[in-house]
PDB file of C-alpha atoms in Angstrom:
ATOM      1  CA  UNK A   1      87.771  61.383 119.360  1.00 53.00           C
ATOM      2  CA  UNK A   2      89.207  58.314 122.466  1.00 61.00           C
ATOM      3  CA  UNK A   3      91.602  57.508 120.425  1.00 58.00           C
ATOM      4  CA  UNK A   4      92.149  60.550 117.935  1.00 64.00           C
ATOM      5  CA  UNK A   5      92.349  62.758 121.268  1.00 58.00           C
ATOM      6  CA  UNK A   6      95.081  60.766 123.100  1.00 59.00           C
ATOM      7  CA  UNK A   7      97.568  60.824 119.703  1.00 62.00           C
ATOM      8  CA  UNK A   8      96.992  63.630 119.224  1.00 62.00           C
ATOM      9  CA  UNK A   9      95.179  63.408 116.066  1.00 65.00           C
ATOM     10  CA  UNK A  10      91.968  66.548 117.046  1.00 57.00           C
ATOM     11  CA  UNK A  11      92.968  69.453 115.779  1.00 60.00           C
ATOM     12  CA  UNK A  12      91.305  72.828 116.025  1.00 55.00           C
ATOM     13  CA  UNK A  13      88.556  72.246 113.965  1.00 52.00           C
ATOM     14  CA  UNK A  14      87.596  69.073 116.149  1.00 50.00           C
ATOM     15  CA  UNK A  15      87.269  71.127 119.107  1.00 51.00           C
ATOM     16  CA  UNK A  16      84.653  73.914 118.398  1.00 51.00           C
ATOM     17  CA  UNK A  17      82.740  75.110 122.153  1.00 50.00           C
ATOM     18  CA  UNK A  18      86.582  74.912 123.470  1.00 47.00           C
ATOM     19  CA  UNK A  19      87.956  71.216 124.647  1.00 46.00           C
ATOM     20  CA  UNK A  20      87.398  68.290 123.599  1.00 44.00           C
ATOM     21  CA  UNK A  21      85.477  65.904 126.677  1.00 45.00           C
ATOM     22  CA  UNK A  22      88.092  63.570 127.463  1.00 45.00           C
ATOM     23  CA  UNK A  23      87.519  59.276 128.177  1.00 43.00           C
ATOM     24  CA  UNK A  24      87.491  60.281 131.764  1.00 43.00           C
ATOM     25  CA  UNK A  25      83.956  61.254 132.024  1.00 40.00           C
ATOM     26  CA  UNK A  26      81.225  60.215 134.794  1.00 46.00           C
ATOM     27  CA  UNK A  27      79.666  58.060 132.021  1.00 50.00           C
ATOM     28  CA  UNK A  28      81.741  55.856 130.617  1.00 49.00           C
ATOM     29  CA  UNK A  29      80.536  56.865 127.471  1.00 48.00           C
ATOM     30  CA  UNK A  30      82.653  57.984 124.573  1.00 45.00           C
ATOM     31  CA  UNK A  31      82.841  61.494 123.498  1.00 48.00           C
ATOM     32  CA  UNK A  32      80.544  62.298 120.444  1.00 47.00           C
ATOM     33  CA  UNK A  33      82.325  63.765 117.386  1.00 45.00           C
ATOM     34  CA  UNK A  34      81.947  67.465 117.175  1.00 44.00           C
ATOM     35  CA  UNK A  35      82.700  69.586 114.091  1.00 43.00           C
ATOM     36  CA  UNK A  36      82.909  72.607 112.327  1.00 42.00           C
ATOM     37  CA  UNK A  37      80.985  72.700 108.926  1.00 42.00           C
ATOM     38  CA  UNK A  38      84.609  74.438 108.108  1.00 41.00           C
ATOM     39  CA  UNK A  39      86.044  70.243 108.980  1.00 42.00           C
ATOM     40  CA  UNK A  40      88.681  69.452 106.704  1.00 45.00           C
ATOM     41  CA  UNK A  41      89.660  65.808 107.430  1.00 43.00           C
ATOM     42  CA  UNK A  42      92.597  64.219 106.590  1.00 56.00           C
ATOM     43  CA  UNK A  43      92.311  63.822 103.176  1.00 63.00           C
ATOM     44  CA  UNK A  44      95.178  61.441 102.320  1.00 57.00           C
ATOM     45  CA  UNK A  45      94.663  59.580 105.690  1.00 59.00           C
ATOM     46  CA  UNK A  46      90.722  59.331 104.275  1.00 64.00           C
ATOM     47  CA  UNK A  47      92.111  58.004 100.500  1.00 60.00           C
ATOM     48  CA  UNK A  48      94.694  55.267 101.721  1.00 55.00           C
ATOM     49  CA  UNK A  49      92.322  53.568 104.186  1.00 61.00           C
ATOM     50  CA  UNK A  50      89.237  54.920 104.205  1.00 67.00           C
ATOM     51  CA  UNK A  51      87.464  51.607 105.522  1.00 80.00           C
ATOM     52  CA  UNK A  52      86.819  52.425 109.258  1.00 84.00           C
ATOM     53  CA  UNK A  53      82.636  51.319 108.636  1.00 87.00           C
ATOM     54  CA  UNK A  54      84.016  47.999 107.032  1.00 90.00           C
ATOM     55  CA  UNK A  55      86.175  47.872 109.707  1.00 92.00           C
ATOM     56  CA  UNK A  56      83.625  48.512 112.150  1.00 93.00           C
ATOM     57  CA  UNK A  57      80.337  46.713 110.794  1.00 93.00           C
ATOM     58  CA  UNK A  58      83.306  43.697 110.673  1.00 94.00           C
ATOM     59  CA  UNK A  59      84.340  43.891 114.027  1.00 95.00           C
ATOM     60  CA  UNK A  60      80.685  44.058 114.763  1.00 96.00           C
ATOM     61  CA  UNK A  61      78.928  41.874 112.681  1.00 96.00           C
ATOM     62  CA  UNK A  62      82.012  39.559 114.216  1.00 96.00           C
ATOM     63  CA  UNK A  63      80.877  40.027 118.019  1.00 96.00           C
ATOM     64  CA  UNK A  64      77.240  39.718 117.420  1.00 96.00           C
ATOM     65  CA  UNK A  65      77.254  36.363 116.373  1.00 97.00           C
ATOM     66  CA  UNK A  66      79.810  34.665 118.243  1.00 98.00           C
ATOM     67  CA  UNK A  67      77.188  36.360 121.180  1.00 97.00           C
ATOM     68  CA  UNK A  68      74.574  34.444 119.071  1.00 97.00           C
ATOM     69  CA  UNK A  69      72.962  37.738 118.214  1.00 97.00           C
ATOM     70  CA  UNK A  70      72.585  40.709 115.821  1.00 96.00           C
ATOM     71  CA  UNK A  71      72.179  44.463 115.239  1.00 95.00           C
ATOM     72  CA  UNK A  72      69.459  45.594 114.097  1.00 94.00           C
ATOM     73  CA  UNK A  73      72.062  48.706 112.315  1.00 92.00           C
ATOM     74  CA  UNK A  74      75.128  50.353 112.586  1.00 90.00           C
ATOM     75  CA  UNK A  75      73.426  52.611 115.134  1.00 92.00           C
ATOM     76  CA  UNK A  76      72.697  50.125 117.051  1.00 95.00           C
ATOM     77  CA  UNK A  77      75.900  49.802 118.832  1.00 96.00           C
ATOM     78  CA  UNK A  78      76.380  50.680 122.712  1.00 95.00           C
ATOM     79  CA  UNK A  79      78.370  53.376 122.689  1.00 95.00           C
ATOM     80  CA  UNK A  80      81.217  51.594 125.762  1.00 96.00           C
ATOM     81  CA  UNK A  81      84.438  51.802 126.826  1.00 97.00           C
ATOM     82  CA  UNK A  82      84.405  48.346 126.253  1.00 97.00           C
ATOM     83  CA  UNK A  83      83.041  48.224 122.973  1.00 96.00           C
ATOM     84  CA  UNK A  84      85.671  50.653 122.471  1.00 96.00           C
ATOM     85  CA  UNK A  85      88.117  48.721 123.781  1.00 97.00           C
ATOM     86  CA  UNK A  86      86.277  46.117 120.523  1.00 96.00           C
ATOM     87  CA  UNK A  87      87.519  48.225 118.005  1.00 95.00           C
ATOM     88  CA  UNK A  88      91.245  50.160 119.265  1.00 96.00           C
ATOM     89  CA  UNK A  89      93.795  47.336 117.807  1.00 95.00           C
ATOM     90  CA  UNK A  90      92.391  47.659 113.631  1.00 92.00           C
ATOM     91  CA  UNK A  91      93.013  51.637 114.741  1.00 91.00           C
ATOM     92  CA  UNK A  92      96.218  51.661 116.201  1.00 93.00           C
ATOM     93  CA  UNK A  93      96.589  49.461 113.344  1.00 91.00           C
ATOM     94  CA  UNK A  94      95.137  51.468 110.607  1.00 86.00           C
ATOM     95  CA  UNK A  95      97.142  54.804 112.229  1.00 88.00           C
ATOM     96  CA  UNK A  96     100.483  52.390 112.419  1.00 90.00           C
ATOM     97  CA  UNK A  97     100.022  51.729 107.915  1.00 86.00           C
ATOM     98  CA  UNK A  98      99.301  54.893 107.648  1.00 82.00           C
ATOM     99  CA  UNK A  99     102.324  56.341 109.031  1.00 86.00           C
ATOM    100  CA  UNK A 100     104.082  53.341 107.219  1.00 87.00           C
ATOM    101  CA  UNK A 101     102.030  54.774 103.774  1.00 82.00           C
ATOM    102  CA  UNK A 102     103.411  58.499 104.387  1.00 80.00           C
ATOM    103  CA  UNK A 103     107.171  57.887 104.815  1.00 86.00           C
ATOM    104  CA  UNK A 104     106.703  57.469 101.358  1.00 83.00           C
ATOM    105  CA  UNK A 105     107.526  60.771  99.707  1.00 81.00           C
ATOM    106  CA  UNK A 106     104.995  60.889  96.199  1.00 79.00           C
ATOM    107  CA  UNK A 107     102.623  60.080  99.911  1.00 75.00           C
ATOM    108  CA  UNK A 108     103.868  62.883 101.644  1.00 73.00           C
ATOM    109  CA  UNK A 109     102.768  65.025  98.179  1.00 73.00           C
ATOM    110  CA  UNK A 110      99.136  64.259  98.415  1.00 68.00           C
ATOM    111  CA  UNK A 111      98.292  65.562 102.084  1.00 61.00           C
ATOM    112  CA  UNK A 112      96.884  68.808 102.557  1.00 56.00           C
TER     113      UNK A 112
END
């Protein structure tokens, strides 16, 4: 959410109960996503670039290995700005790839 909000990608369906909290919280923790039950993700984006979890695991497994430890699961990755900064370049890269992909007329027809 920290990346999607500033990139203007947080739609109304992600703002149930009011605006999303921004990254400048006093705790420094990343805000949790609050999705409405009927929230529909960007289907074309999901179809074309659905490897977020693969990227996430790769990034944090490499980080753990380089620092001599292992995460028991993805749920054990600390919710912190430092970890967000590890993931952010990949988010930006994937978003840029999606923007290129969606420039093709055939791909734009796939969007809701």
